[in-house]
Each structure stands twice: as C-alpha cells, then as structure tokens.
PDB file of C-alpha atoms in Angstrom:
ATOM      1  CA  UNK A   1       0.018   0.005  -0.021  1.00 36.00           C
ATOM      2  CA  UNK A   2       2.876   2.346   0.856  1.00 36.00           C
ATOM      3  CA  UNK A   3       4.649   1.577  -2.338  1.00 43.00           C
ATOM      4  CA  UNK A   4       1.521   2.307  -4.434  1.00 42.00           C
ATOM      5  CA  UNK A   5       1.041   5.658  -2.711  1.00 43.00           C
ATOM      6  CA  UNK A   6       4.671   6.526  -3.256  1.00 41.00           C
ATOM      7  CA  UNK A   7       4.404   5.611  -7.015  1.00 40.00           C
ATOM      8  CA  UNK A   8       1.339   7.845  -7.399  1.00 41.00           C
ATOM      9  CA  UNK A   9       2.970  10.807  -5.836  1.00 57.00           C
ATOM     10  CA  UNK A  10       6.341  10.354  -7.632  1.00 80.00           C
ATOM     11  CA  UNK A  11       7.355  13.428  -9.560  1.00 85.00           C
ATOM     12  CA  UNK A  12       7.117  13.027 -13.333  1.00 88.00           C
ATOM     13  CA  UNK A  13       8.850  15.524 -15.709  1.00 87.00           C
ATOM     14  CA  UNK A  14       6.371  17.300 -17.957  1.00 90.00           C
ATOM     15  CA  UNK A  15       8.615  19.259 -20.236  1.00 86.00           C
ATOM     16  CA  UNK A  16       7.604  19.031 -23.834  1.00 83.00           C
ATOM     17  CA  UNK A  17      11.398  19.220 -24.674  1.00 74.00           C
ATOM     18  CA  UNK A  18      13.649  18.235 -21.809  1.00 67.00           C
ATOM     19  CA  UNK A  19      16.616  20.474 -21.257  1.00 64.00           C
ATOM     20  CA  UNK A  20      18.912  17.479 -21.656  1.00 60.00           C
ATOM     21  CA  UNK A  21      18.029  17.365 -25.280  1.00 55.00           C
ATOM     22  CA  UNK A  22      19.809  20.710 -25.882  1.00 56.00           C
ATOM     23  CA  UNK A  23      22.623  20.307 -23.364  1.00 54.00           C
ATOM     24  CA  UNK A  24      25.319  19.575 -26.031  1.00 62.00           C
ATOM     25  CA  UNK A  25      24.157  22.801 -28.038  1.00 64.00           C
ATOM     26  CA  UNK A  26      24.022  24.795 -24.858  1.00 55.00           C
ATOM     27  CA  UNK A  27      27.534  23.694 -23.811  1.00 64.00           C
ATOM     28  CA  UNK A  28      28.799  24.794 -27.200  1.00 69.00           C
ATOM     29  CA  UNK A  29      26.995  28.062 -26.910  1.00 58.00           C
ATOM     30  CA  UNK A  30      28.449  28.712 -23.547  1.00 61.00           C
ATOM     31  CA  UNK A  31      31.960  27.905 -24.683  1.00 67.00           C
ATOM     32  CA  UNK A  32      31.521  30.187 -27.800  1.00 72.00           C
ATOM     33  CA  UNK A  33      30.268  33.056 -25.597  1.00 66.00           C
ATOM     34  CA  UNK A  34      33.159  32.626 -23.187  1.00 71.00           C
ATOM     35  CA  UNK A  35      35.638  32.598 -26.022  1.00 78.00           C
ATOM     36  CA  UNK A  36      34.219  35.642 -27.678  1.00 80.00           C
ATOM     37  CA  UNK A  37      34.280  37.455 -24.359  1.00 76.00           C
ATOM     38  CA  UNK A  38      37.868  36.685 -23.732  1.00 82.00           C
ATOM     39  CA  UNK A  39      38.733  37.576 -27.289  1.00 80.00           C
ATOM     40  CA  UNK A  40      36.935  41.029 -26.880  1.00 79.00           C
ATOM     41  CA  UNK A  41      38.713  41.649 -23.590  1.00 78.00           C
ATOM     42  CA  UNK A  42      42.153  40.875 -25.139  1.00 80.00           C
ATOM     43  CA  UNK A  43      41.491  42.909 -28.177  1.00 81.00           C
ATOM     44  CA  UNK A  44      40.144  45.951 -26.368  1.00 82.00           C
ATOM     45  CA  UNK A  45      43.067  45.761 -23.898  1.00 79.00           C
ATOM     46  CA  UNK A  46      45.165  47.167 -26.759  1.00 78.00           C
ATOM     47  CA  UNK A  47      43.623  50.669 -26.333  1.00 77.00           C
ATOM     48  CA  UNK A  48      41.821  50.291 -22.978  1.00 77.00           C
ATOM     49  CA  UNK A  49      43.128  49.602 -19.451  1.00 80.00           C
ATOM     50  CA  UNK A  50      42.715  46.074 -18.270  1.00 79.00           C
ATOM     51  CA  UNK A  51      39.752  46.868 -15.920  1.00 79.00           C
ATOM     52  CA  UNK A  52      37.773  48.286 -18.770  1.00 76.00           C
ATOM     53  CA  UNK A  53      38.842  45.635 -21.158  1.00 77.00           C
ATOM     54  CA  UNK A  54      37.659  42.882 -18.615  1.00 78.00           C
ATOM     55  CA  UNK A  55      34.429  44.738 -18.163  1.00 82.00           C
ATOM     56  CA  UNK A  56      33.771  44.816 -21.944  1.00 75.00           C
ATOM     57  CA  UNK A  57      34.460  41.007 -22.186  1.00 74.00           C
ATOM     58  CA  UNK A  58      31.871  40.440 -19.410  1.00 74.00           C
ATOM     59  CA  UNK A  59      29.356  42.648 -21.158  1.00 74.00           C
ATOM     60  CA  UNK A  60      29.840  40.439 -24.242  1.00 72.00           C
ATOM     61  CA  UNK A  61      29.824  37.101 -22.606  1.00 65.00           C
ATOM     62  CA  UNK A  62      27.489  37.348 -19.651  1.00 67.00           C
ATOM     63  CA  UNK A  63      24.150  37.710 -21.289  1.00 69.00           C
ATOM     64  CA  UNK A  64      24.646  34.560 -23.317  1.00 65.00           C
ATOM     65  CA  UNK A  65      26.034  32.603 -20.357  1.00 57.00           C
ATOM     66  CA  UNK A  66      23.007  33.820 -18.272  1.00 60.00           C
ATOM     67  CA  UNK A  67      20.656  32.545 -21.019  1.00 57.00           C
ATOM     68  CA  UNK A  68      22.238  29.186 -21.066  1.00 56.00           C
ATOM     69  CA  UNK A  69      22.156  28.840 -17.252  1.00 60.00           C
ATOM     70  CA  UNK A  70      18.437  29.998 -17.132  1.00 58.00           C
ATOM     71  CA  UNK A  71      17.403  27.615 -19.931  1.00 59.00           C
ATOM     72  CA  UNK A  72      19.155  24.595 -18.225  1.00 59.00           C
ATOM     73  CA  UNK A  73      17.413  25.448 -14.918  1.00 58.00           C
ATOM     74  CA  UNK A  74      13.896  25.526 -16.395  1.00 67.00           C
ATOM     75  CA  UNK A  75      11.966  22.404 -15.599  1.00 79.00           C
ATOM     76  CA  UNK A  76       8.477  21.198 -14.994  1.00 87.00           C
ATOM     77  CA  UNK A  77       7.396  18.380 -12.746  1.00 89.00           C
ATOM     78  CA  UNK A  78       4.016  16.900 -11.770  1.00 93.00           C
ATOM     79  CA  UNK A  79       3.735  15.302  -8.356  1.00 92.00           C
ATOM     80  CA  UNK A  80       0.289  14.099  -7.605  1.00 90.00           C
ATOM     81  CA  UNK A  81      -1.834  17.077  -8.633  1.00 90.00           C
ATOM     82  CA  UNK A  82       0.942  19.704  -8.004  1.00 92.00           C
ATOM     83  CA  UNK A  83       2.785  21.287 -10.951  1.00 93.00           C
ATOM     84  CA  UNK A  84       6.222  22.581  -9.934  1.00 90.00           C
ATOM     85  CA  UNK A  85       7.810  25.093 -12.392  1.00 85.00           C
ATOM     86  CA  UNK A  86      11.512  25.638 -11.813  1.00 74.00           C
ATOM     87  CA  UNK A  87      12.851  29.095 -13.140  1.00 68.00           C
ATOM     88  CA  UNK A  88      16.039  30.984 -12.914  1.00 62.00           C
ATOM     89  CA  UNK A  89      14.975  32.383  -9.521  1.00 66.00           C
ATOM     90  CA  UNK A  90      12.742  30.199  -7.471  1.00 68.00           C
ATOM     91  CA  UNK A  91       9.962  27.860  -8.173  1.00 78.00           C
ATOM     92  CA  UNK A  92       6.138  28.264  -8.839  1.00 85.00           C
ATOM     93  CA  UNK A  93       3.686  25.529  -7.699  1.00 89.00           C
ATOM     94  CA  UNK A  94       0.123  25.243  -8.897  1.00 91.00           C
ATOM     95  CA  UNK A  95      -2.169  22.555  -7.590  1.00 91.00           C
ATOM     96  CA  UNK A  96      -4.607  21.182 -10.174  1.00 91.00           C
ATOM     97  CA  UNK A  97      -6.962  20.099  -7.423  1.00 88.00           C
ATOM     98  CA  UNK A  98      -7.441  23.638  -6.412  1.00 87.00           C
ATOM     99  CA  UNK A  99      -7.626  25.032 -10.052  1.00 91.00           C
ATOM    100  CA  UNK A 100     -10.152  27.845 -10.547  1.00 92.00           C
ATOM    101  CA  UNK A 101      -9.513  27.765 -14.396  1.00 94.00           C
ATOM    102  CA  UNK A 102      -8.616  25.199 -16.938  1.00 95.00           C
ATOM    103  CA  UNK A 103      -8.187  26.056 -20.646  1.00 95.00           C
ATOM    104  CA  UNK A 104      -6.510  24.755 -23.896  1.00 96.00           C
ATOM    105  CA  UNK A 105      -4.614  27.618 -25.415  1.00 95.00           C
ATOM    106  CA  UNK A 106      -3.257  27.570 -28.992  1.00 95.00           C
ATOM    107  CA  UNK A 107      -0.396  29.744 -30.248  1.00 94.00           C
ATOM    108  CA  UNK A 108      -0.666  29.559 -33.989  1.00 91.00           C
ATOM    109  CA  UNK A 109       2.244  29.963 -36.464  1.00 87.00           C
ATOM    110  CA  UNK A 110       4.595  27.948 -38.648  1.00 87.00           C
ATOM    111  CA  UNK A 111       5.413  26.072 -35.330  1.00 90.00           C
ATOM    112  CA  UNK A 112       2.007  25.983 -33.647  1.00 92.00           C
ATOM    113  CA  UNK A 113       1.751  25.089 -29.898  1.00 93.00           C
ATOM    114  CA  UNK A 114      -1.174  23.864 -27.956  1.00 95.00           C
ATOM    115  CA  UNK A 115      -0.784  24.329 -24.107  1.00 96.00           C
ATOM    116  CA  UNK A 116      -2.767  23.687 -20.988  1.00 96.00           C
ATOM    117  CA  UNK A 117      -3.469  26.828 -19.005  1.00 95.00           C
ATOM    118  CA  UNK A 118      -4.166  26.242 -15.464  1.00 94.00           C
ATOM    119  CA  UNK A 119      -5.181  29.170 -13.053  1.00 93.00           C
ATOM    120  CA  UNK A 120      -5.305  28.604  -9.249  1.00 89.00           C
ATOM    121  CA  UNK A 121      -6.136  31.919  -7.532  1.00 85.00           C
ATOM    122  CA  UNK A 122      -3.612  34.526  -8.512  1.00 87.00           C
ATOM    123  CA  UNK A 123      -1.257  31.967 -10.098  1.00 88.00           C
ATOM    124  CA  UNK A 124      -1.237  30.822 -13.731  1.00 90.00           C
ATOM    125  CA  UNK A 125       0.829  28.141 -15.199  1.00 92.00           C
ATOM    126  CA  UNK A 126       1.177  27.048 -18.880  1.00 93.00           C
ATOM    127  CA  UNK A 127       1.993  23.504 -19.623  1.00 94.00           C
ATOM    128  CA  UNK A 128       2.925  22.848 -23.312  1.00 93.00           C
ATOM    129  CA  UNK A 129       1.304  19.622 -24.568  1.00 96.00           C
ATOM    130  CA  UNK A 130       2.305  19.501 -28.178  1.00 95.00           C
ATOM    131  CA  UNK A 131       3.792  21.520 -31.041  1.00 93.00           C
ATOM    132  CA  UNK A 132       3.193  20.954 -34.818  1.00 94.00           C
ATOM    133  CA  UNK A 133       4.770  22.461 -37.888  1.00 90.00           C
ATOM    134  CA  UNK A 134       2.798  23.488 -41.170  1.00 83.00           C
ATOM    135  CA  UNK A 135       4.463  20.460 -42.783  1.00 80.00           C
ATOM    136  CA  UNK A 136       2.531  18.071 -40.445  1.00 77.00           C
ATOM    137  CA  UNK A 137       5.417  16.994 -38.078  1.00 83.00           C
ATOM    138  CA  UNK A 138       5.929  17.966 -34.570  1.00 86.00           C
ATOM    139  CA  UNK A 139       6.389  16.800 -30.928  1.00 89.00           C
ATOM    140  CA  UNK A 140       3.939  15.719 -28.216  1.00 93.00           C
ATOM    141  CA  UNK A 141       4.336  15.439 -24.542  1.00 93.00           C
ATOM    142  CA  UNK A 142       5.330  11.895 -23.537  1.00 91.00           C
ATOM    143  CA  UNK A 143       2.601   9.423 -22.661  1.00 94.00           C
ATOM    144  CA  UNK A 144       3.306   9.279 -18.934  1.00 93.00           C
ATOM    145  CA  UNK A 145       3.124  12.947 -18.603  1.00 93.00           C
ATOM    146  CA  UNK A 146      -0.213  13.040 -20.459  1.00 95.00           C
ATOM    147  CA  UNK A 147      -1.523  10.285 -18.342  1.00 95.00           C
ATOM    148  CA  UNK A 148      -0.553  12.008 -15.045  1.00 94.00           C
ATOM    149  CA  UNK A 149      -2.151  15.241 -16.148  1.00 95.00           C
ATOM    150  CA  UNK A 150      -5.212  13.494 -17.289  1.00 95.00           C
ATOM    151  CA  UNK A 151      -5.561  11.763 -13.887  1.00 94.00           C
ATOM    152  CA  UNK A 152      -4.969  15.036 -11.942  1.00 93.00           C
ATOM    153  CA  UNK A 153      -7.508  16.983 -14.120  1.00 94.00           C
ATOM    154  CA  UNK A 154     -10.018  14.161 -13.746  1.00 91.00           C
ATOM    155  CA  UNK A 155      -9.979  14.685  -9.973  1.00 86.00           C
ATOM    156  CA  UNK A 156     -10.690  18.473 -10.422  1.00 85.00           C
ATOM    157  CA  UNK A 157     -14.023  19.827  -9.515  1.00 86.00           C
ATOM    158  CA  UNK A 158     -14.181  21.846 -12.585  1.00 91.00           C
ATOM    159  CA  UNK A 159     -16.253  20.789 -15.648  1.00 91.00           C
ATOM    160  CA  UNK A 160     -13.452  22.079 -17.893  1.00 93.00           C
ATOM    161  CA  UNK A 161     -10.853  20.015 -16.085  1.00 93.00           C
ATOM    162  CA  UNK A 162     -12.847  16.860 -16.803  1.00 93.00           C
ATOM    163  CA  UNK A 163     -13.263  17.939 -20.465  1.00 94.00           C
ATOM    164  CA  UNK A 164      -9.559  18.473 -20.955  1.00 95.00           C
ATOM    165  CA  UNK A 165      -8.825  15.271 -19.094  1.00 95.00           C
ATOM    166  CA  UNK A 166     -10.916  13.412 -21.569  1.00 95.00           C
ATOM    167  CA  UNK A 167      -9.153  15.080 -24.444  1.00 96.00           C
ATOM    168  CA  UNK A 168      -5.793  13.929 -23.043  1.00 96.00           C
ATOM    169  CA  UNK A 169      -7.065  10.329 -22.626  1.00 96.00           C
ATOM    170  CA  UNK A 170      -8.278  10.365 -26.343  1.00 96.00           C
ATOM    171  CA  UNK A 171      -4.795  11.717 -27.321  1.00 96.00           C
ATOM    172  CA  UNK A 172      -3.263   8.788 -25.438  1.00 95.00           C
ATOM    173  CA  UNK A 173      -5.331   6.287 -27.285  1.00 95.00           C
ATOM    174  CA  UNK A 174      -4.549   7.852 -30.520  1.00 94.00           C
ATOM    175  CA  UNK A 175      -0.818   7.752 -29.913  1.00 92.00           C
ATOM    176  CA  UNK A 176      -1.009   4.169 -28.703  1.00 92.00           C
ATOM    177  CA  UNK A 177      -2.457   3.008 -32.012  1.00 93.00           C
ATOM    178  CA  UNK A 178      -0.094   5.398 -33.857  1.00 92.00           C
ATOM    179  CA  UNK A 179      -3.017   7.242 -35.442  1.00 92.00           C
ATOM    180  CA  UNK A 180      -2.534   9.869 -38.102  1.00 92.00           C
ATOM    181  CA  UNK A 181      -2.183  13.374 -36.974  1.00 91.00           C
ATOM    182  CA  UNK A 182      -5.848  14.173 -38.129  1.00 90.00           C
ATOM    183  CA  UNK A 183      -7.037  11.705 -35.534  1.00 93.00           C
ATOM    184  CA  UNK A 184      -5.255  13.219 -32.640  1.00 95.00           C
ATOM    185  CA  UNK A 185      -7.242  15.651 -30.523  1.00 96.00           C
ATOM    186  CA  UNK A 186      -4.303  18.008 -29.778  1.00 96.00           C
ATOM    187  CA  UNK A 187      -3.473  18.423 -33.596  1.00 95.00           C
ATOM    188  CA  UNK A 188      -7.178  18.964 -34.418  1.00 94.00           C
ATOM    189  CA  UNK A 189      -7.218  21.702 -31.724  1.00 94.00           C
ATOM    190  CA  UNK A 190      -4.347  23.355 -33.556  1.00 94.00           C
ATOM    191  CA  UNK A 191      -6.142  22.974 -36.935  1.00 92.00           C
ATOM    192  CA  UNK A 192      -9.189  24.705 -35.620  1.00 92.00           C
ATOM    193  CA  UNK A 193      -7.166  27.759 -34.689  1.00 92.00           C
ATOM    194  CA  UNK A 194      -5.063  27.771 -38.014  1.00 89.00           C
ATOM    195  CA  UNK A 195      -8.427  27.698 -39.905  1.00 86.00           C
ATOM    196  CA  UNK A 196      -9.206  31.049 -38.275  1.00 85.00           C
ATOM    197  CA  UNK A 197      -6.065  32.689 -39.625  1.00 80.00           C
ATOM    198  CA  UNK A 198      -5.448  34.052 -36.326  1.00 80.00           C
ATOM    199  CA  UNK A 199      -1.926  35.567 -35.466  1.00 80.00           C
ATOM    200  CA  UNK A 200      -2.385  35.745 -31.719  1.00 86.00           C
ATOM    201  CA  UNK A 201      -2.999  33.077 -29.102  1.00 90.00           C
ATOM    202  CA  UNK A 202      -6.570  31.644 -29.036  1.00 93.00           C
ATOM    203  CA  UNK A 203      -8.332  30.066 -26.083  1.00 93.00           C
ATOM    204  CA  UNK A 204     -10.471  27.039 -27.258  1.00 94.00           C
ATOM    205  CA  UNK A 205     -14.162  27.493 -26.228  1.00 93.00           C
ATOM    206  CA  UNK A 206     -16.125  24.704 -24.606  1.00 91.00           C
ATOM    207  CA  UNK A 207     -17.763  23.843 -27.935  1.00 92.00           C
ATOM    208  CA  UNK A 208     -14.452  23.669 -29.674  1.00 92.00           C
ATOM    209  CA  UNK A 209     -12.932  21.422 -26.882  1.00 92.00           C
ATOM    210  CA  UNK A 210     -16.086  19.107 -27.369  1.00 91.00           C
ATOM    211  CA  UNK A 211     -15.338  19.061 -31.089  1.00 90.00           C
ATOM    212  CA  UNK A 212     -11.904  17.386 -30.473  1.00 91.00           C
ATOM    213  CA  UNK A 213     -13.311  14.179 -29.150  1.00 83.00           C
TER     214      UNK A 213
END
C-alpha cells in the first residue's frame, strides 16, 4: 500500500522538450560566448586599461551565459496534482486540485503550440502539450506526462478540467495506436485555430473542446 502511494505521488517531468536534449548545443553556446568574451577583452586591452577591457569582455559574454544557465534550470514536474515549475529564480507551484480555471490555449504559427493553461487563484501556469509544424510533423508530450495530467485533471471539481482530461485520454489512445495526426485531438485543436487565420493566441471554447473528441 505504501509503495502504491509512493508511486502515485512520484514526480514526473512534464517538459515538452527536456533541457537535456539541448545540453550539447548549450555547452557549445556557452563555450563560444566565453571565447568571444575573452577575445573581446584581449583585443580591447590594446587601447583600454585592463579593468575596462575585462568589463567589456563580461558585457559580451555574460548575457549569453546567463541565458544558457536559465534555460538549463527551467524544468516542470508533476507530483500528484501539483505542478512545480523551476525558473531562474525560485519555483512556482500550482495545484490542479485547487484550480479555478482550466483551458486549452493555441499559439498559431509555422510552429504552432497547444498548451494547458491552469489558473489557481492569482497563479497561472502554462504546460506545453504539443507543437506541430505546417508540414505536419511535431512533438507531443510523452505518454506518462499526458496520463498523469489527465488523472490530476479528472480529480478536479471543474467541468473544464474533466473535459480536458478526456481530451488527453483520447490523445493517449490515438498515440498508442499510432493514429494519423488528423485523428489526434491536440492536432485537431491546432487545426481549428489555424483555420481562423489568427496571429495571436486563442483559447479554445467549450464547444471547440467538445469537437476534439
């Protein structure tokens, strides 16, 4: 019984693209920024004093190094019904069980994203669920993450939470049978917004969410 409860509350990563995927590229970017910064400092030392030359090198290198550090730190986890989002400074937690709003939000474009928007009191958290290109390829949140989100939303007292949970369950079934994109609810949600030729983010209405099933 204890093992079962521990398994249910175990934290699961829900990043659409885990930072580890970009780790080699980020290392190269950090080394390149460091090299350019050192080069700028050495070159400027020809006509500037060393303190100013070093300062110039830091101005060149630090923004990129800071971006790399911030990107590597960004992670999202789901433990039970609680989403924990790690940022550069601190951590935000949102409890799906206490959610006051649950929506599906689509960001259209050449690379369109569909995300889960959760509001709990003054806090709002976006959880990317999938992204699709115009060419019909893309990336979807891994099955375990979808399953845990569906379970947590199903326990919500909100009708919208139950509706989105059902969408995620249908998405899981479509992925399990390797269905075509047109049969996957998340992709159909993106297509609904693309058909509107919208250039800004769009919240799917209750009627549109129902159409995805």
